[in-house]
Amino acid sequence: MGQQAGQDRILTDEDFLRRTLDIARAARATGNHPFGAILVGPDGAELLSAGNAHSDAPGEFGDRTAHAERVLATRACREFSAAFLATCTLYSSAEPCAMCAGATYWAGIGRLVYGLSEADLKALIGPHPENLTMALPCRVVLAAGQRVVEVVGPLLEDESRAVHEGFWHEHC
């Protein structure tokens, strides 16, 4: 899905996903898990962004539910109407977990595009105590709702996986 942003450049889903990877790298640099998300409006404008914010580092809150998508969905609900969010796309560097898929649904966001699949993330991380990945695809969670949320992904899996390389064994 092409989106207009700025001059004559039409940004693609892949362009927006690469932006989430930049956010994931920044989250990693601050000691958080390497995940990023952005909310893009129907005109292609980036409205909000969030990285994981659960770290126990000084100045952080230690909230293990502060996944990038959940933080973004909470902010989106406070800033935009459900009718507007139905026209927006949430881009995520990795497939949203069950909690984040639910947050996307309850926020009213109409479209979700993600990079690395939950299955590939689980294979990469293994049974890591800080990210006990659930084998519950976001499509299954979202299909249980009464409103349609379009889901696109996985996309750019190699690029998305690279953000995590070495992190789970070095950091945690």
JSON list of C-alpha atoms in Angstrom, two decimals:
[
{"chain": "A", "resi": 1, "resn": "MET", "atom": "CA", "xyz": [0.00, 0.00, 0.00]},
{"chain": "A", "resi": 2, "resn": "GLY", "atom": "CA", "xyz": [1.66, 3.20, -1.15]},
{"chain": "A", "resi": 3, "resn": "GLN", "atom": "CA", "xyz": [1.31, 6.26, 1.02]},
{"chain": "A", "resi": 4, "resn": "GLN", "atom": "CA", "xyz": [2.04, 9.86, 0.10]},
{"chain": "A", "resi": 5, "resn": "ALA", "atom": "CA", "xyz": [4.54, 11.58, 2.35]},
{"chain": "A", "resi": 6, "resn": "GLY", "atom": "CA", "xyz": [6.02, 14.91, 1.52]},
{"chain": "A", "resi": 7, "resn": "GLN", "atom": "CA", "xyz": [6.95, 16.00, -1.97]},
{"chain": "A", "resi": 8, "resn": "ASP", "atom": "CA", "xyz": [6.67, 13.48, -4.79]},
{"chain": "A", "resi": 9, "resn": "ARG", "atom": "CA", "xyz": [7.86, 10.40, -2.93]},
{"chain": "A", "resi": 10, "resn": "ILE", "atom": "CA", "xyz": [5.33, 7.67, -2.29]},
{"chain": "A", "resi": 11, "resn": "LEU", "atom": "CA", "xyz": [6.34, 5.65, 0.74]},
{"chain": "A", "resi": 12, "resn": "THR", "atom": "CA", "xyz": [5.67, 1.92, 0.76]},
{"chain": "A", "resi": 13, "resn": "ASP", "atom": "CA", "xyz": [4.90, -0.48, 3.59]},
{"chain": "A", "resi": 14, "resn": "GLU", "atom": "CA", "xyz": [8.56, -1.47, 3.46]},
{"chain": "A", "resi": 15, "resn": "ASP", "atom": "CA", "xyz": [9.66, 2.16, 3.89]},
{"chain": "A", "resi": 16, "resn": "PHE", "atom": "CA", "xyz": [7.52, 2.51, 6.99]},
{"chain": "A", "resi": 17, "resn": "LEU", "atom": "CA", "xyz": [8.74, -0.82, 8.36]},
{"chain": "A", "resi": 18, "resn": "ARG", "atom": "CA", "xyz": [12.32, 0.36, 7.98]},
{"chain": "A", "resi": 19, "resn": "ARG", "atom": "CA", "xyz": [11.39, 3.34, 10.14]},
{"chain": "A", "resi": 20, "resn": "THR", "atom": "CA", "xyz": [10.20, 0.91, 12.84]},
{"chain": "A", "resi": 21, "resn": "LEU", "atom": "CA", "xyz": [13.57, -0.83, 12.63]},
{"chain": "A", "resi": 22, "resn": "ASP", "atom": "CA", "xyz": [15.30, 2.50, 13.31]},
{"chain": "A", "resi": 23, "resn": "ILE", "atom": "CA", "xyz": [13.10, 2.90, 16.40]},
{"chain": "A", "resi": 24, "resn": "ALA", "atom": "CA", "xyz": [13.87, -0.69, 17.46]},
{"chain": "A", "resi": 25, "resn": "ARG", "atom": "CA", "xyz": [17.61, -0.01, 17.18]},
{"chain": "A", "resi": 26, "resn": "ALA", "atom": "CA", "xyz": [17.19, 3.14, 19.29]},
{"chain": "A", "resi": 27, "resn": "ALA", "atom": "CA", "xyz": [15.22, 1.17, 21.92]},
{"chain": "A", "resi": 28, "resn": "ARG", "atom": "CA", "xyz": [17.99, -1.41, 21.99]},
{"chain": "A", "resi": 29, "resn": "ALA", "atom": "CA", "xyz": [20.61, 1.30, 22.46]},
{"chain": "A", "resi": 30, "resn": "THR", "atom": "CA", "xyz": [18.81, 2.48, 25.61]},
{"chain": "A", "resi": 31, "resn": "GLY", "atom": "CA", "xyz": [18.65, -1.02, 27.10]},
{"chain": "A", "resi": 32, "resn": "ASN", "atom": "CA", "xyz": [15.12, -1.86, 26.01]},
{"chain": "A", "resi": 33, "resn": "HIS", "atom": "CA", "xyz": [14.10, -4.81, 23.91]},
{"chain": "A", "resi": 34, "resn": "PRO", "atom": "CA", "xyz": [14.57, -4.05, 20.20]},
{"chain": "A", "resi": 35, "resn": "PHE", "atom": "CA", "xyz": [11.03, -3.40, 18.99]},
{"chain": "A", "resi": 36, "resn": "GLY", "atom": "CA", "xyz": [9.54, -0.33, 17.33]},
{"chain": "A", "resi": 37, "resn": "ALA", "atom": "CA", "xyz": [6.17, 0.82, 16.05]},
{"chain": "A", "resi": 38, "resn": "ILE", "atom": "CA", "xyz": [4.71, 3.79, 14.20]},
{"chain": "A", "resi": 39, "resn": "LEU", "atom": "CA", "xyz": [1.19, 4.95, 13.45]},
{"chain": "A", "resi": 40, "resn": "VAL", "atom": "CA", "xyz": [0.62, 6.32, 9.95]},
{"chain": "A", "resi": 41, "resn": "GLY", "atom": "CA", "xyz": [-2.45, 8.31, 8.97]},
{"chain": "A", "resi": 42, "resn": "PRO", "atom": "CA", "xyz": [-4.48, 7.84, 5.81]},
{"chain": "A", "resi": 43, "resn": "ASP", "atom": "CA", "xyz": [-2.46, 10.59, 4.09]},
{"chain": "A", "resi": 44, "resn": "GLY", "atom": "CA", "xyz": [0.85, 8.82, 4.76]},
{"chain": "A", "resi": 45, "resn": "ALA", "atom": "CA", "xyz": [1.93, 11.10, 7.60]},
{"chain": "A", "resi": 46, "resn": "GLU", "atom": "CA", "xyz": [3.69, 9.53, 10.57]},
{"chain": "A", "resi": 47, "resn": "LEU", "atom": "CA", "xyz": [1.52, 10.42, 13.57]},
{"chain": "A", "resi": 48, "resn": "LEU", "atom": "CA", "xyz": [3.12, 8.60, 16.51]},
{"chain": "A", "resi": 49, "resn": "SER", "atom": "CA", "xyz": [6.08, 6.37, 17.22]},
{"chain": "A", "resi": 50, "resn": "ALA", "atom": "CA", "xyz": [7.12, 4.17, 20.12]},
{"chain": "A", "resi": 51, "resn": "GLY", "atom": "CA", "xyz": [9.87, 1.78, 21.06]},
{"chain": "A", "resi": 52, "resn": "ASN", "atom": "CA", "xyz": [9.72, -0.76, 23.83]},
{"chain": "A", "resi": 53, "resn": "ALA", "atom": "CA", "xyz": [9.73, 1.09, 27.15]},
{"chain": "A", "resi": 54, "resn": "HIS", "atom": "CA", "xyz": [9.80, -1.60, 29.79]},
{"chain": "A", "resi": 55, "resn": "SER", "atom": "CA", "xyz": [13.43, -1.42, 30.89]},
{"chain": "A", "resi": 56, "resn": "ASP", "atom": "CA", "xyz": [14.44, -1.38, 34.54]},
{"chain": "A", "resi": 57, "resn": "ALA", "atom": "CA", "xyz": [17.17, 1.13, 33.64]},
{"chain": "A", "resi": 58, "resn": "PRO", "atom": "CA", "xyz": [17.29, 4.39, 35.61]},
{"chain": "A", "resi": 59, "resn": "GLY", "atom": "CA", "xyz": [14.45, 6.66, 34.50]},
{"chain": "A", "resi": 60, "resn": "GLU", "atom": "CA", "xyz": [12.41, 3.77, 33.13]},
{"chain": "A", "resi": 61, "resn": "PHE", "atom": "CA", "xyz": [9.32, 2.29, 34.72]},
{"chain": "A", "resi": 62, "resn": "GLY", "atom": "CA", "xyz": [10.01, -1.45, 34.59]},
{"chain": "A", "resi": 63, "resn": "ASP", "atom": "CA", "xyz": [6.61, -2.11, 32.99]},
{"chain": "A", "resi": 64, "resn": "ARG", "atom": "CA", "xyz": [6.83, -5.48, 31.23]},
{"chain": "A", "resi": 65, "resn": "THR", "atom": "CA", "xyz": [3.64, -4.63, 29.32]},
{"chain": "A", "resi": 66, "resn": "ALA", "atom": "CA", "xyz": [5.24, -1.53, 27.76]},
{"chain": "A", "resi": 67, "resn": "HIS", "atom": "CA", "xyz": [5.68, -3.15, 24.36]},
{"chain": "A", "resi": 68, "resn": "ALA", "atom": "CA", "xyz": [6.05, -0.67, 21.51]},
{"chain": "A", "resi": 69, "resn": "GLU", "atom": "CA", "xyz": [2.66, -1.45, 19.96]},
{"chain": "A", "resi": 70, "resn": "ARG", "atom": "CA", "xyz": [0.79, -1.33, 23.28]},
{"chain": "A", "resi": 71, "resn": "VAL", "atom": "CA", "xyz": [2.39, 1.98, 24.23]},
{"chain": "A", "resi": 72, "resn": "LEU", "atom": "CA", "xyz": [1.55, 3.38, 20.79]},
{"chain": "A", "resi": 73, "resn": "ALA", "atom": "CA", "xyz": [-2.07, 2.12, 20.92]},
{"chain": "A", "resi": 74, "resn": "THR", "atom": "CA", "xyz": [-2.59, 3.74, 24.33]},
{"chain": "A", "resi": 75, "resn": "ARG", "atom": "CA", "xyz": [-1.26, 7.07, 23.07]},
{"chain": "A", "resi": 76, "resn": "ALA", "atom": "CA", "xyz": [-3.32, 6.78, 19.87]},
{"chain": "A", "resi": 77, "resn": "CYS", "atom": "CA", "xyz": [-6.53, 6.31, 21.88]},
{"chain": "A", "resi": 78, "resn": "ARG", "atom": "CA", "xyz": [-5.80, 9.46, 23.84]},
{"chain": "A", "resi": 79, "resn": "GLU", "atom": "CA", "xyz": [-5.01, 11.56, 20.77]},
{"chain": "A", "resi": 80, "resn": "PHE", "atom": "CA", "xyz": [-7.36, 10.36, 18.02]},
{"chain": "A", "resi": 81, "resn": "SER", "atom": "CA", "xyz": [-10.95, 9.22, 17.59]},
{"chain": "A", "resi": 82, "resn": "ALA", "atom": "CA", "xyz": [-11.79, 5.59, 16.87]},
{"chain": "A", "resi": 83, "resn": "ALA", "atom": "CA", "xyz": [-13.26, 6.68, 13.53]},
{"chain": "A", "resi": 84, "resn": "PHE", "atom": "CA", "xyz": [-9.95, 8.26, 12.53]},
{"chain": "A", "resi": 85, "resn": "LEU", "atom": "CA", "xyz": [-7.86, 5.34, 13.81]},
{"chain": "A", "resi": 86, "resn": "ALA", "atom": "CA", "xyz": [-9.91, 3.00, 11.63]},
{"chain": "A", "resi": 87, "resn": "THR", "atom": "CA", "xyz": [-8.26, 4.73, 8.65]},
{"chain": "A", "resi": 88, "resn": "CYS", "atom": "CA", "xyz": [-4.72, 4.41, 10.06]},
{"chain": "A", "resi": 89, "resn": "THR", "atom": "CA", "xyz": [-2.00, 1.79, 9.82]},
{"chain": "A", "resi": 90, "resn": "LEU", "atom": "CA", "xyz": [0.14, 0.54, 12.69]},
{"chain": "A", "resi": 91, "resn": "TYR", "atom": "CA", "xyz": [3.57, -0.59, 11.51]},
{"chain": "A", "resi": 92, "resn": "SER", "atom": "CA", "xyz": [5.52, -2.89, 13.82]},
{"chain": "A", "resi": 93, "resn": "SER", "atom": "CA", "xyz": [9.06, -4.20, 13.54]},
{"chain": "A", "resi": 94, "resn": "ALA", "atom": "CA", "xyz": [7.82, -7.64, 14.61]},
{"chain": "A", "resi": 95, "resn": "GLU", "atom": "CA", "xyz": [4.46, -9.39, 14.70]},
{"chain": "A", "resi": 96, "resn": "PRO", "atom": "CA", "xyz": [2.49, -8.05, 17.66]},
{"chain": "A", "resi": 97, "resn": "CYS", "atom": "CA", "xyz": [2.05, -10.46, 20.55]},
{"chain": "A", "resi": 98, "resn": "ALA", "atom": "CA", "xyz": [-1.46, -11.36, 21.73]},
{"chain": "A", "resi": 99, "resn": "MET", "atom": "CA", "xyz": [-1.51, -8.38, 24.12]},
{"chain": "A", "resi": 100, "resn": "CYS", "atom": "CA", "xyz": [-0.42, -5.92, 21.44]},
{"chain": "A", "resi": 101, "resn": "ALA", "atom": "CA", "xyz": [-2.78, -7.35, 18.83]},
{"chain": "A", "resi": 102, "resn": "GLY", "atom": "CA", "xyz": [-5.59, -6.90, 21.36]},
{"chain": "A", "resi": 103, "resn": "ALA", "atom": "CA", "xyz": [-4.48, -3.33, 22.04]},
{"chain": "A", "resi": 104, "resn": "THR", "atom": "CA", "xyz": [-4.47, -2.63, 18.30]},
{"chain": "A", "resi": 105, "resn": "TYR", "atom": "CA", "xyz": [-8.00, -4.03, 18.05]},
{"chain": "A", "resi": 106, "resn": "TRP", "atom": "CA", "xyz": [-9.37, -2.14, 21.07]},
{"chain": "A", "resi": 107, "resn": "ALA", "atom": "CA", "xyz": [-7.76, 1.12, 19.91]},
{"chain": "A", "resi": 108, "resn": "GLY", "atom": "CA", "xyz": [-9.70, 0.77, 16.67]},
{"chain": "A", "resi": 109, "resn": "ILE", "atom": "CA", "xyz": [-6.70, 0.82, 14.33]},
{"chain": "A", "resi": 110, "resn": "GLY", "atom": "CA", "xyz": [-7.79, -0.45, 10.92]},
{"chain": "A", "resi": 111, "resn": "ARG", "atom": "CA", "xyz": [-4.61, -1.89, 9.45]},
{"chain": "A", "resi": 112, "resn": "LEU", "atom": "CA", "xyz": [-1.51, -3.62, 10.80]},
{"chain": "A", "resi": 113, "resn": "VAL", "atom": "CA", "xyz": [1.76, -4.29, 8.95]},
{"chain": "A", "resi": 114, "resn": "TYR", "atom": "CA", "xyz": [4.63, -6.15, 10.60]},
{"chain": "A", "resi": 115, "resn": "GLY", "atom": "CA", "xyz": [8.17, -7.31, 9.91]},
{"chain": "A", "resi": 116, "resn": "LEU", "atom": "CA", "xyz": [9.47, -10.39, 11.72]},
{"chain": "A", "resi": 117, "resn": "SER", "atom": "CA", "xyz": [6.91, -13.13, 12.38]},
{"chain": "A", "resi": 118, "resn": "GLU", "atom": "CA", "xyz": [6.18, -14.29, 15.93]},
{"chain": "A", "resi": 119, "resn": "ALA", "atom": "CA", "xyz": [7.23, -17.83, 14.95]},
{"chain": "A", "resi": 120, "resn": "ASP", "atom": "CA", "xyz": [10.61, -16.63, 13.66]},
{"chain": "A", "resi": 121, "resn": "LEU", "atom": "CA", "xyz": [11.11, -14.43, 16.72]},
{"chain": "A", "resi": 122, "resn": "LYS", "atom": "CA", "xyz": [10.42, -17.44, 18.96]},
{"chain": "A", "resi": 123, "resn": "ALA", "atom": "CA", "xyz": [12.92, -19.53, 16.99]},
{"chain": "A", "resi": 124, "resn": "LEU", "atom": "CA", "xyz": [15.52, -16.75, 17.27]},
{"chain": "A", "resi": 125, "resn": "ILE", "atom": "CA", "xyz": [15.05, -16.05, 20.99]},
{"chain": "A", "resi": 126, "resn": "GLY", "atom": "CA", "xyz": [14.08, -19.45, 22.33]},
{"chain": "A", "resi": 127, "resn": "PRO", "atom": "CA", "xyz": [12.61, -19.69, 25.83]},
{"chain": "A", "resi": 128, "resn": "HIS", "atom": "CA", "xyz": [14.13, -16.42, 27.00]},
{"chain": "A", "resi": 129, "resn": "PRO", "atom": "CA", "xyz": [12.75, -15.40, 30.41]},
{"chain": "A", "resi": 130, "resn": "GLU", "atom": "CA", "xyz": [12.35, -11.75, 29.37]},
{"chain": "A", "resi": 131, "resn": "ASN", "atom": "CA", "xyz": [10.37, -12.58, 26.24]},
{"chain": "A", "resi": 132, "resn": "LEU", "atom": "CA", "xyz": [8.48, -15.84, 26.56]},
{"chain": "A", "resi": 133, "resn": "THR", "atom": "CA", "xyz": [7.00, -15.58, 23.10]},
{"chain": "A", "resi": 134, "resn": "MET", "atom": "CA", "xyz": [3.51, -17.02, 22.68]},
{"chain": "A", "resi": 135, "resn": "ALA", "atom": "CA", "xyz": [2.66, -19.19, 19.69]},
{"chain": "A", "resi": 136, "resn": "LEU", "atom": "CA", "xyz": [-0.47, -17.15, 18.99]},
{"chain": "A", "resi": 137, "resn": "PRO", "atom": "CA", "xyz": [-0.38, -15.29, 15.67]},
{"chain": "A", "resi": 138, "resn": "CYS", "atom": "CA", "xyz": [-1.86, -11.79, 15.64]},
{"chain": "A", "resi": 139, "resn": "ARG", "atom": "CA", "xyz": [-4.22, -12.85, 12.83]},
{"chain": "A", "resi": 140, "resn": "VAL", "atom": "CA", "xyz": [-5.85, -15.36, 15.17]},
{"chain": "A", "resi": 141, "resn": "VAL", "atom": "CA", "xyz": [-6.32, -12.74, 17.90]},
{"chain": "A", "resi": 142, "resn": "LEU", "atom": "CA", "xyz": [-7.68, -10.14, 15.49]},
{"chain": "A", "resi": 143, "resn": "ALA", "atom": "CA", "xyz": [-9.97, -12.61, 13.70]},
{"chain": "A", "resi": 144, "resn": "ALA", "atom": "CA", "xyz": [-11.72, -13.24, 17.02]},
{"chain": "A", "resi": 145, "resn": "GLY", "atom": "CA", "xyz": [-13.00, -9.66, 17.06]},
{"chain": "A", "resi": 146, "resn": "GLN", "atom": "CA", "xyz": [-16.19, -8.20, 15.66]},
{"chain": "A", "resi": 147, "resn": "ARG", "atom": "CA", "xyz": [-14.36, -5.68, 13.49]},
{"chain": "A", "resi": 148, "resn": "VAL", "atom": "CA", "xyz": [-12.00, -6.35, 10.62]},
{"chain": "A", "resi": 149, "resn": "VAL", "atom": "CA", "xyz": [-8.37, -5.35, 10.99]},
{"chain": "A", "resi": 150, "resn": "GLU", "atom": "CA", "xyz": [-6.36, -5.84, 7.81]},
{"chain": "A", "resi": 151, "resn": "VAL", "atom": "CA", "xyz": [-3.07, -7.64, 8.53]},
{"chain": "A", "resi": 152, "resn": "VAL", "atom": "CA", "xyz": [-0.04, -7.59, 6.22]},
{"chain": "A", "resi": 153, "resn": "GLY", "atom": "CA", "xyz": [3.13, -9.49, 7.04]},
{"chain": "A", "resi": 154, "resn": "PRO", "atom": "CA", "xyz": [5.63, -10.78, 7.57]},
{"chain": "A", "resi": 155, "resn": "LEU", "atom": "CA", "xyz": [7.70, -8.38, 5.46]},
{"chain": "A", "resi": 156, "resn": "LEU", "atom": "CA", "xyz": [11.44, -7.62, 5.47]},
{"chain": "A", "resi": 157, "resn": "GLU", "atom": "CA", "xyz": [12.10, -10.54, 7.81]},
{"chain": "A", "resi": 158, "resn": "ASP", "atom": "CA", "xyz": [15.86, -10.60, 7.27]},
{"chain": "A", "resi": 159, "resn": "GLU", "atom": "CA", "xyz": [16.17, -6.89, 8.07]},
{"chain": "A", "resi": 160, "resn": "SER", "atom": "CA", "xyz": [13.81, -7.24, 11.02]},
{"chain": "A", "resi": 161, "resn": "ARG", "atom": "CA", "xyz": [15.71, -10.25, 12.38]},
{"chain": "A", "resi": 162, "resn": "ALA", "atom": "CA", "xyz": [19.04, -8.39, 12.15]},
{"chain": "A", "resi": 163, "resn": "VAL", "atom": "CA", "xyz": [17.88, -5.89, 14.80]},
{"chain": "A", "resi": 164, "resn": "HIS", "atom": "CA", "xyz": [17.69, -8.77, 17.31]},
{"chain": "A", "resi": 165, "resn": "GLU", "atom": "CA", "xyz": [20.94, -10.53, 16.43]},
{"chain": "A", "resi": 166, "resn": "GLY", "atom": "CA", "xyz": [23.11, -10.91, 19.51]},
{"chain": "A", "resi": 167, "resn": "PHE", "atom": "CA", "xyz": [20.74, -8.95, 21.76]},
{"chain": "A", "resi": 168, "resn": "TRP", "atom": "CA", "xyz": [19.01, -11.76, 23.61]},
{"chain": "A", "resi": 169, "resn": "HIS", "atom": "CA", "xyz": [22.22, -13.56, 24.54]},
{"chain": "A", "resi": 170, "resn": "GLU", "atom": "CA", "xyz": [24.35, -10.49, 25.29]},
{"chain": "A", "resi": 171, "resn": "HIS", "atom": "CA", "xyz": [21.90, -8.16, 27.02]},
{"chain": "A", "resi": 172, "resn": "CYS", "atom": "CA", "xyz": [19.57, -10.32, 29.01]}
]
